[in-house]
Amino acid sequence: MKNPVPKEVRRTQDHRGLEQSSHPAQNPFCLTHHQDKGTLKGRDNPSQAKFMAKWLLCFLPEFPSSVLISPVVWSRQPQGWLSSWLPAWRPTSMSQLKNVEARILQCLQNKFLARYVSLPNQNKIWTVTVSPELRDRTPLVMVHGFGGGVGLWILNMDSLSARRTLHTFDLLGFGRSSRPTFPRDPEGAEDEFVTSIETWRETMGIPSMILLGHSLGGFLATSYSIKYPDRVKHLILVDPWGFPLRPTDPSQIRAPPTWVKAVASVLGRSNPLAVLRVAGPWGPSLVQRFRPDFKRKFADFFDDDTISEYIYHCNAQNPSGETAFKTMMESFGWARRPMLERIHLIQKEMPITMIYGANTWIDTSTGKKVKLQRPDSYVRDMEIEGASHHVYADQPHIFNAVVEEICDSVD
């Protein structure tokens, strides 16, 4: 996969987190630049009941002894019921997350700046800005979904920053951003996310933006647009989570993917991704087993387990944002405060585009329902063939072209 606007010099970070300039040809990890692939092996929780451990061991393949006896990075962050069983034994750390993310960002061709943005309440938002020199157009701000981070936009960053500045950041409680304790009520947790986005915008000095959100990010981008409409010139919702009301008739409920149902049935009331932390040194392999599709999605850039490692390290840390998400949901597919009940509160002048994967498990009829609630406003809904929930990675070329067209309609 070729990036549309190659640059001779890009900016990245060294192992200490400091900015440095580097040439694409020197990158040993990105397949588009060099054929030698680097691999960062995970060498370097406990269960709700004994059956959990047995289930994990039965589910996982045989592991080589080098994995079983390798050193473990010990982490003792609070895990609710998990902390009452065994010391945490997750082979993860923020340093490992930083390293694997750096390998991903080294694939960028355009100039970029990666840094922490400090908020007045002492929280920090990890931010990546691509093409910061293009200041004459409205910037595009991209908000990732549940369990994601800035690295998952790697297939989109260069294309979407060819003619304007692009900002992406790790949501509070996710990725490399601060992981505070969120309010325990749905409205309070949602407001904490939205307030952090607005405070981030103020600190960044962004007067207005084209706001794009995927999944949970789409839910939060909509909530933000209700509260701060003057800051958003166009709202782009990509397979947004949390819009429809939960049907009373079970036959009307679209079944989630098998991996979602499997995790939910085993974990019950615990956090959605607690299984990754429970699994300890087998966690990275769980990601690969549950979601082998991610390796295929990013195969143009990586033929190793870089993306799986990134997803694991994003979600094996203290589950701050994950706990907030659990507070906001009834079950994995439904929000306690459905956005369809509030979408009419967005100013009618704000244009909205809703992009779905044709094969997604999200209810795509939401787009038509939004149109009905906003008869005098611009609302466009569309489906991209050959794409599921992660539209931006399933069909990146089509997705990028659609988003570029929307951005060009703004300025």
Tab-separated table of C-alpha atoms in Angstrom:
chain	number	residue	atom	x	y	z
A	1	MET	CA	0.000	0.000	0.000
A	2	LYS	CA	1.540	3.292	-1.072
A	3	ASN	CA	0.990	6.497	0.789
A	4	PRO	CA	-0.382	9.270	-1.448
A	5	VAL	CA	2.001	12.090	-0.575
A	6	PRO	CA	5.495	10.804	0.210
A	7	LYS	CA	7.832	13.091	2.109
A	8	GLU	CA	11.575	12.711	2.332
A	9	VAL	CA	11.700	13.597	5.982
A	10	ARG	CA	9.206	12.671	8.692
A	11	ARG	CA	9.211	13.192	12.410
A	12	THR	CA	8.944	10.453	14.939
A	13	GLN	CA	10.142	9.678	18.462
A	14	ASP	CA	13.157	7.820	19.705
A	15	HIS	CA	13.040	5.282	22.528
A	16	ARG	CA	13.121	8.096	25.106
A	17	GLY	CA	10.019	9.755	23.678
A	18	LEU	CA	12.008	12.622	22.138
A	19	GLU	CA	11.318	13.913	18.665
A	20	GLN	CA	13.752	13.105	15.924
A	21	SER	CA	13.868	13.392	12.167
A	22	SER	CA	14.319	10.212	10.191
A	23	HIS	CA	14.207	9.028	6.610
A	24	PRO	CA	11.657	6.421	5.505
A	25	ALA	CA	14.354	4.179	4.099
A	26	GLN	CA	15.857	3.813	7.561
A	27	ASN	CA	12.691	2.317	9.031
A	28	PRO	CA	13.177	-1.439	9.523
A	29	PHE	CA	9.599	-2.124	10.577
A	30	CYS	CA	7.296	-0.708	7.904
A	31	LEU	CA	7.007	-3.037	4.890
A	32	THR	CA	6.341	-0.138	2.532
A	33	HIS	CA	9.844	1.158	3.226
A	34	HIS	CA	12.051	-1.830	4.025
A	35	GLN	CA	11.763	-5.570	3.676
A	36	ASP	CA	13.389	-6.447	6.999
A	37	LYS	CA	10.719	-6.783	9.680
A	38	GLY	CA	11.366	-6.125	13.331
A	39	THR	CA	9.475	-8.104	15.954
A	40	LEU	CA	8.943	-7.131	19.555
A	41	LYS	CA	8.142	-10.395	21.320
A	42	GLY	CA	6.025	-10.195	24.437
A	43	ARG	CA	8.462	-11.676	26.982
A	44	ASP	CA	8.153	-10.209	29.245
A	45	ASN	CA	-5.878	-10.456	36.495
A	46	PRO	CA	-6.756	-13.355	37.991
A	47	SER	CA	-10.065	-15.149	37.508
A	48	GLN	CA	-13.574	-14.849	38.745
A	49	ALA	CA	-13.603	-18.566	39.412
A	50	LYS	CA	-11.379	-21.581	38.832
A	51	PHE	CA	-13.288	-22.526	35.706
A	52	MET	CA	-12.004	-19.313	34.082
A	53	ALA	CA	-8.396	-20.451	34.240
A	54	LYS	CA	-9.371	-23.908	32.941
A	55	TRP	CA	-11.331	-22.317	30.106
A	56	LEU	CA	-8.389	-20.144	29.110
A	57	LEU	CA	-5.956	-23.043	29.083
A	58	CYS	CA	-8.320	-25.182	27.017
A	59	PHE	CA	-8.918	-22.322	24.591
A	60	LEU	CA	-5.296	-21.386	24.041
A	61	PRO	CA	-2.847	-23.371	21.884
A	62	GLU	CA	0.278	-24.979	23.248
A	63	PHE	CA	2.974	-22.446	24.113
A	64	PRO	CA	6.726	-22.875	23.789
A	65	SER	CA	8.700	-22.975	27.004
A	66	SER	CA	10.430	-19.727	26.056
A	67	VAL	CA	7.114	-17.956	26.503
A	68	LEU	CA	6.185	-19.695	29.732
A	69	ILE	CA	9.455	-19.028	31.553
A	70	SER	CA	10.188	-15.585	30.193
A	71	PRO	CA	10.365	-12.590	32.565
A	72	VAL	CA	7.095	-10.944	33.544
A	73	VAL	CA	6.530	-7.240	34.016
A	74	TRP	CA	4.560	-7.008	37.249
A	75	SER	CA	1.802	-4.450	37.508
A	76	ARG	CA	-0.266	-3.798	40.633
A	77	GLN	CA	-2.921	-1.387	39.440
A	78	PRO	CA	-6.418	-1.859	40.909
A	79	GLN	CA	-8.568	-4.344	38.982
A	80	GLY	CA	-11.760	-4.628	41.070
A	81	TRP	CA	-12.567	-8.266	41.658
A	82	LEU	CA	-9.440	-9.276	39.758
A	83	SER	CA	-7.167	-7.851	42.432
A	84	SER	CA	-8.608	-10.152	45.088
A	85	TRP	CA	-7.230	-13.316	43.535
A	86	LEU	CA	-3.598	-13.125	42.462
A	87	PRO	CA	-0.949	-10.454	41.893
A	88	ALA	CA	-1.185	-9.001	38.398
A	89	TRP	CA	1.030	-10.887	35.956
A	90	ARG	CA	0.489	-9.089	32.693
A	91	PRO	CA	3.463	-8.911	30.330
A	92	THR	CA	2.883	-5.243	29.598
A	93	SER	CA	3.934	-1.725	30.471
A	94	MET	CA	3.496	1.776	29.106
A	95	SER	CA	7.071	1.540	27.834
A	96	GLN	CA	6.183	-1.495	25.730
A	97	LEU	CA	3.109	0.292	24.400
A	98	LYS	CA	5.257	3.290	23.479
A	99	ASN	CA	7.754	1.081	21.646
A	100	VAL	CA	5.232	-0.804	19.556
A	101	GLU	CA	3.374	2.414	18.728
A	102	ALA	CA	6.638	3.993	17.578
A	103	ARG	CA	7.080	1.129	15.114
A	104	ILE	CA	3.608	1.850	13.724
A	105	LEU	CA	4.084	5.607	13.428
A	106	GLN	CA	7.397	5.131	11.621
A	107	CYS	CA	5.336	4.121	8.589
A	108	LEU	CA	4.053	7.684	8.213
A	109	GLN	CA	5.367	9.571	5.196
A	110	ASN	CA	4.064	13.014	6.124
A	111	LYS	CA	5.607	15.171	8.800
A	112	PHE	CA	4.103	14.532	12.207
A	113	LEU	CA	4.403	15.599	15.813
A	114	ALA	CA	3.681	13.228	18.701
A	115	ARG	CA	3.444	14.550	22.245
A	116	TYR	CA	1.453	14.721	25.455
A	117	VAL	CA	-1.023	17.574	25.843
A	118	SER	CA	-1.367	18.461	29.519
A	119	LEU	CA	-4.828	19.417	30.759
A	120	PRO	CA	-5.441	21.781	33.714
A	121	ASN	CA	-6.626	18.866	35.902
A	122	GLN	CA	-3.214	17.178	35.512
A	123	ASN	CA	-4.450	14.564	33.052
A	124	LYS	CA	-2.496	14.140	29.838
A	125	ILE	CA	-3.812	13.329	26.371
A	126	TRP	CA	-1.448	11.538	24.000
A	127	THR	CA	-1.721	13.340	20.666
A	128	VAL	CA	-0.392	12.807	17.145
A	129	THR	CA	-0.632	15.694	14.676
A	130	VAL	CA	0.112	14.995	11.014
A	131	SER	CA	0.990	17.770	8.543
A	132	PRO	CA	1.012	20.507	11.203
A	133	GLU	CA	2.295	22.999	8.620
A	134	LEU	CA	-1.004	22.954	6.650
A	135	ARG	CA	-2.855	25.635	8.577
A	136	ASP	CA	-5.075	27.192	5.922
A	137	ARG	CA	-7.860	24.598	6.112
A	138	THR	CA	-10.101	23.311	8.885
A	139	PRO	CA	-8.265	20.474	10.633
A	140	LEU	CA	-9.659	16.964	10.807
A	141	VAL	CA	-9.856	15.452	14.306
A	142	MET	CA	-10.269	11.669	14.545
A	143	VAL	CA	-11.538	9.902	17.681
A	144	HIS	CA	-10.879	6.173	17.961
A	145	GLY	CA	-13.275	3.538	19.261
A	146	PHE	CA	-13.366	1.266	22.291
A	147	GLY	CA	-10.044	-0.439	22.976
A	148	GLY	CA	-8.273	1.495	20.232
A	149	GLY	CA	-5.632	4.186	19.978
A	150	VAL	CA	-3.898	6.510	17.545
A	151	GLY	CA	-1.935	3.665	15.960
A	152	LEU	CA	-5.015	2.081	14.412
A	153	TRP	CA	-5.415	5.091	12.075
A	154	ILE	CA	-2.101	4.304	10.341
A	155	LEU	CA	-3.846	3.304	7.080
A	156	ASN	CA	-5.576	6.685	6.934
A	157	MET	CA	-3.247	9.309	8.371
A	158	ASP	CA	-1.141	10.120	5.304
A	159	SER	CA	-4.041	10.281	2.867
A	160	LEU	CA	-6.257	12.376	5.118
A	161	SER	CA	-3.456	14.819	5.950
A	162	ALA	CA	-2.392	15.441	2.358
A	163	ARG	CA	-4.189	18.803	2.182
A	164	ARG	CA	-5.004	19.671	5.802
A	165	THR	CA	-3.735	19.089	9.330
A	166	LEU	CA	-4.959	15.923	10.988
A	167	HIS	CA	-5.129	15.454	14.767
A	168	THR	CA	-5.731	12.156	16.477
A	169	PHE	CA	-5.425	11.376	20.149
A	170	ASP	CA	-5.888	8.585	22.668
A	171	LEU	CA	-9.139	9.090	24.543
A	172	LEU	CA	-8.833	9.664	28.259
A	173	GLY	CA	-8.520	6.249	29.882
A	174	PHE	CA	-7.219	4.553	26.713
A	175	GLY	CA	-3.909	4.079	24.948
A	176	ARG	CA	-1.101	6.264	26.284
A	177	SER	CA	-3.354	8.942	27.767
A	178	SER	CA	-3.914	9.313	31.511
A	179	ARG	CA	-6.120	6.677	33.108
A	180	PRO	CA	-8.077	8.422	35.864
A	181	THR	CA	-11.020	7.138	37.863
A	182	PHE	CA	-14.244	8.054	36.052
A	183	PRO	CA	-17.610	8.834	37.658
A	184	ARG	CA	-19.659	5.692	38.250
A	185	ASP	CA	-22.870	6.941	36.657
A	186	PRO	CA	-23.410	6.847	32.847
A	187	GLU	CA	-23.989	10.581	32.456
A	188	GLY	CA	-20.996	11.468	34.594
A	189	ALA	CA	-18.668	9.091	32.720
A	190	GLU	CA	-19.823	10.411	29.349
A	191	ASP	CA	-19.386	14.010	30.482
A	192	GLU	CA	-15.853	13.247	31.692
A	193	PHE	CA	-14.914	12.048	28.210
A	194	VAL	CA	-16.574	15.007	26.475
A	195	THR	CA	-15.078	17.583	28.830
A	196	SER	CA	-11.603	16.136	28.286
A	197	ILE	CA	-12.043	16.479	24.506
A	198	GLU	CA	-13.088	20.120	24.841
A	199	THR	CA	-10.258	20.914	27.248
A	200	TRP	CA	-7.842	19.199	24.847
A	201	ARG	CA	-9.208	21.346	21.978
A	202	GLU	CA	-8.786	24.540	23.996
A	203	THR	CA	-5.240	23.612	24.988
A	204	MET	CA	-4.387	22.782	21.371
A	205	GLY	CA	-5.790	26.129	20.189
A	206	ILE	CA	-8.102	24.606	17.574
A	207	PRO	CA	-10.913	27.118	16.857
A	208	SER	CA	-13.088	24.662	14.884
A	209	MET	CA	-12.745	21.222	13.333
A	210	ILE	CA	-14.168	18.467	11.198
A	211	LEU	CA	-14.885	15.847	13.849
A	212	LEU	CA	-14.768	12.145	12.996
A	213	GLY	CA	-15.501	9.390	15.499
A	214	HIS	CA	-15.508	5.611	15.156
A	215	SER	CA	-17.689	3.327	17.309
A	216	LEU	CA	-17.431	4.636	20.899
A	217	GLY	CA	-15.616	7.620	19.413
A	218	GLY	CA	-18.696	8.310	17.271
A	219	PHE	CA	-20.914	8.266	20.342
A	220	LEU	CA	-18.623	10.701	22.161
A	221	ALA	CA	-18.186	12.919	19.078
A	222	THR	CA	-21.967	13.235	18.880
A	223	SER	CA	-22.237	14.061	22.578
A	224	TYR	CA	-19.477	16.649	22.104
A	225	SER	CA	-21.305	18.180	19.129
A	226	ILE	CA	-24.464	18.575	21.205
A	227	LYS	CA	-22.578	20.417	23.922
A	228	TYR	CA	-20.113	22.406	21.777
A	229	PRO	CA	-21.795	22.869	18.367
A	230	ASP	CA	-19.837	25.985	17.420
A	231	ARG	CA	-16.614	23.953	17.360
A	232	VAL	CA	-17.738	21.378	14.770
A	233	LYS	CA	-18.100	22.183	11.059
A	234	HIS	CA	-19.012	18.649	9.988
A	235	LEU	CA	-19.690	15.566	12.090
A	236	ILE	CA	-18.569	12.251	10.571
A	237	LEU	CA	-19.797	9.125	12.378
A	238	VAL	CA	-18.131	5.857	11.407
A	239	ASP	CA	-20.073	2.767	12.507
A	240	PRO	CA	-21.103	4.633	15.674
A	241	TRP	CA	-21.868	2.670	18.832
A	242	GLY	CA	-24.642	3.501	21.280
A	243	PHE	CA	-27.300	5.055	19.061
A	244	PRO	CA	-30.352	2.743	18.972
A	245	LEU	CA	-32.642	1.941	21.861
A	246	ARG	CA	-32.474	-1.656	22.971
A	247	PRO	CA	-35.432	-3.533	21.427
A	248	THR	CA	-37.866	-5.206	23.780
A	249	ASP	CA	-38.315	-8.005	21.239
A	250	PRO	CA	-35.203	-10.269	21.261
A	251	SER	CA	-35.824	-11.208	17.616
A	252	GLN	CA	-35.070	-7.620	16.608
A	253	ILE	CA	-31.590	-7.666	18.143
A	254	ARG	CA	-28.748	-8.111	15.674
A	255	ALA	CA	-26.347	-10.763	16.966
A	256	PRO	CA	-22.837	-9.496	17.793
A	257	PRO	CA	-19.735	-11.318	16.488
A	258	THR	CA	-18.903	-14.718	17.974
A	259	TRP	CA	-15.827	-13.353	19.765
A	260	VAL	CA	-17.976	-10.745	21.539
A	261	LYS	CA	-20.480	-13.365	22.710
A	262	ALA	CA	-17.707	-15.711	23.861
A	263	VAL	CA	-15.988	-13.067	25.954
A	264	ALA	CA	-19.274	-11.791	27.381
A	265	SER	CA	-20.459	-15.275	28.390
A	266	VAL	CA	-17.236	-16.039	30.226
A	267	LEU	CA	-16.694	-12.723	31.942
A	268	GLY	CA	-20.259	-11.977	32.963
A	269	ARG	CA	-20.292	-8.661	34.784
A	270	SER	CA	-16.587	-7.922	34.669
A	271	ASN	CA	-14.965	-5.402	32.319
A	272	PRO	CA	-15.291	-6.249	28.603
A	273	LEU	CA	-11.587	-6.934	28.030
A	274	ALA	CA	-10.696	-8.318	31.460
A	275	VAL	CA	-9.847	-11.618	29.793
A	276	LEU	CA	-6.667	-10.070	28.385
A	277	ARG	CA	-5.467	-9.209	31.882
A	278	VAL	CA	-6.634	-12.495	33.388
A	279	ALA	CA	-4.676	-14.413	30.762
A	280	GLY	CA	-1.342	-13.036	31.966
A	281	PRO	CA	1.522	-14.108	29.667
A	282	TRP	CA	-0.994	-15.703	27.280
A	283	GLY	CA	-2.789	-12.371	26.732
A	284	PRO	CA	-0.957	-11.389	23.531
A	285	SER	CA	-1.786	-14.743	21.963
A	286	LEU	CA	-5.426	-14.322	22.962
A	287	VAL	CA	-5.595	-11.160	20.837
A	288	GLN	CA	-4.114	-13.035	17.898
A	289	ARG	CA	-6.550	-15.917	18.361
A	290	PHE	CA	-9.687	-13.856	18.928
A	291	ARG	CA	-8.897	-11.229	16.269
A	292	PRO	CA	-6.686	-12.702	13.512
A	293	ASP	CA	-8.484	-10.345	11.135
A	294	PHE	CA	-6.487	-7.376	12.434
A	295	LYS	CA	-3.280	-8.846	11.084
A	296	ARG	CA	-4.913	-9.177	7.658
A	297	LYS	CA	-6.312	-5.641	7.751
A	298	PHE	CA	-2.852	-4.117	8.213
A	299	ALA	CA	-0.918	-6.617	6.074
A	300	ASP	CA	0.197	-3.905	3.632
A	301	PHE	CA	2.303	-2.388	6.392
A	302	PHE	CA	3.143	-5.303	8.695
A	303	ASP	CA	3.420	-9.049	8.228
A	304	ASP	CA	4.328	-9.689	11.867
A	305	ASP	CA	2.247	-9.262	15.041
A	306	THR	CA	2.836	-5.526	15.440
A	307	ILE	CA	-0.861	-4.578	15.381
A	308	SER	CA	-1.884	-7.429	17.690
A	309	GLU	CA	0.827	-6.376	20.137
A	310	TYR	CA	-0.371	-2.786	19.957
A	311	ILE	CA	-3.978	-3.769	20.696
A	312	TYR	CA	-2.836	-5.967	23.579
A	313	HIS	CA	-0.686	-3.293	25.233
A	314	CYS	CA	-3.442	-0.687	24.768
A	315	ASN	CA	-5.862	-2.875	26.702
A	316	ALA	CA	-3.713	-4.759	29.208
A	317	GLN	CA	-3.071	-1.601	31.244
A	318	ASN	CA	-5.243	-0.236	34.045
A	319	PRO	CA	-8.774	-0.431	32.516
A	320	SER	CA	-9.778	3.144	33.283
A	321	GLY	CA	-11.619	4.009	30.055
A	322	GLU	CA	-12.845	0.443	29.755
A	323	THR	CA	-14.531	0.706	33.157
A	324	ALA	CA	-16.129	3.994	32.096
A	325	PHE	CA	-17.408	2.337	28.921
A	326	LYS	CA	-18.907	-0.475	30.983
A	327	THR	CA	-20.652	2.147	33.123
A	328	MET	CA	-22.162	3.662	29.977
A	329	MET	CA	-23.475	0.418	28.490
A	330	GLU	CA	-26.265	-2.039	29.247
A	331	SER	CA	-24.597	-4.800	27.320
A	332	PHE	CA	-21.863	-4.625	24.718
A	333	GLY	CA	-24.166	-3.388	21.961
A	334	TRP	CA	-26.363	-0.940	23.842
A	335	ALA	CA	-25.913	2.374	25.597
A	336	ARG	CA	-27.703	3.260	28.823
A	337	ARG	CA	-28.267	6.721	27.353
A	338	PRO	CA	-28.969	5.987	23.642
A	339	MET	CA	-27.896	8.748	21.318
A	340	LEU	CA	-31.025	8.514	19.141
A	341	GLU	CA	-32.936	10.020	22.053
A	342	ARG	CA	-30.669	13.080	21.908
A	343	ILE	CA	-29.579	13.497	18.295
A	344	HIS	CA	-32.260	16.166	17.745
A	345	LEU	CA	-30.359	18.407	20.177
A	346	ILE	CA	-27.580	18.979	17.643
A	347	GLN	CA	-27.986	22.320	15.887
A	348	LYS	CA	-29.829	21.807	12.611
A	349	GLU	CA	-27.135	23.731	10.709
A	350	MET	CA	-24.522	21.059	11.475
A	351	PRO	CA	-24.056	18.568	8.615
A	352	ILE	CA	-23.747	14.894	9.591
A	353	THR	CA	-22.383	12.009	7.543
A	354	MET	CA	-22.764	8.442	8.801
A	355	ILE	CA	-20.476	5.784	7.305
A	356	TYR	CA	-21.140	2.099	7.937
A	357	GLY	CA	-19.500	-1.127	6.903
A	358	ALA	CA	-21.940	-3.162	4.829
A	359	ASN	CA	-21.081	-6.233	6.929
A	360	THR	CA	-21.021	-4.578	10.343
A	361	TRP	CA	-22.748	-5.890	13.449
A	362	ILE	CA	-23.815	-2.326	14.276
A	363	ASP	CA	-27.438	-1.432	13.404
A	364	THR	CA	-27.120	0.454	10.116
A	365	SER	CA	-30.763	1.556	10.149
A	366	THR	CA	-29.686	4.205	12.653
A	367	GLY	CA	-28.674	6.474	9.768
A	368	LYS	CA	-32.195	6.519	8.365
A	369	LYS	CA	-33.628	7.155	11.834
A	370	VAL	CA	-31.309	10.133	12.269
A	371	LYS	CA	-32.574	11.507	8.945
A	372	LEU	CA	-36.159	11.243	10.165
A	373	GLN	CA	-35.293	13.154	13.334
A	374	ARG	CA	-33.480	15.890	11.397
A	375	PRO	CA	-35.734	16.538	8.355
A	376	ASP	CA	-34.468	20.066	7.799
A	377	SER	CA	-30.757	19.238	8.186
A	378	TYR	CA	-28.061	17.665	6.051
A	379	VAL	CA	-27.763	13.982	7.000
A	380	ARG	CA	-26.090	11.502	4.677
A	381	ASP	CA	-25.777	7.800	5.449
A	382	MET	CA	-23.827	5.307	3.385
A	383	GLU	CA	-22.440	1.791	3.512
A	384	ILE	CA	-19.053	0.681	2.243
A	385	GLU	CA	-19.080	-2.746	0.625
A	386	GLY	CA	-16.538	-5.268	1.811
A	387	ALA	CA	-16.187	-3.580	5.194
A	388	SER	CA	-17.280	-4.616	8.656
A	389	HIS	CA	-17.127	-2.605	11.885
A	390	HIS	CA	-13.569	-1.335	11.345
A	391	VAL	CA	-14.430	0.378	8.071
A	392	TYR	CA	-11.276	2.510	8.056
A	393	ALA	CA	-9.081	-0.615	8.033
A	394	ASP	CA	-11.272	-3.001	6.011
A	395	GLN	CA	-11.498	-0.676	2.999
A	396	PRO	CA	-8.998	2.118	3.697
A	397	HIS	CA	-8.774	3.448	0.138
A	398	ILE	CA	-12.536	3.855	-0.229
A	399	PHE	CA	-12.868	5.181	3.311
A	400	ASN	CA	-10.115	7.746	2.781
A	401	ALA	CA	-11.654	8.922	-0.482
A	402	VAL	CA	-15.067	9.381	1.154
A	403	VAL	CA	-13.648	11.313	4.102
A	404	GLU	CA	-11.488	13.472	1.810
A	405	GLU	CA	-14.585	14.362	-0.206
A	406	ILE	CA	-16.416	15.396	2.980
A	407	CYS	CA	-13.474	17.494	4.154
A	408	ASP	CA	-13.175	19.197	0.774
A	409	SER	CA	-16.860	20.154	1.000
A	410	VAL	CA	-16.036	22.109	4.167
A	411	ASP	CA	-13.086	24.048	2.701
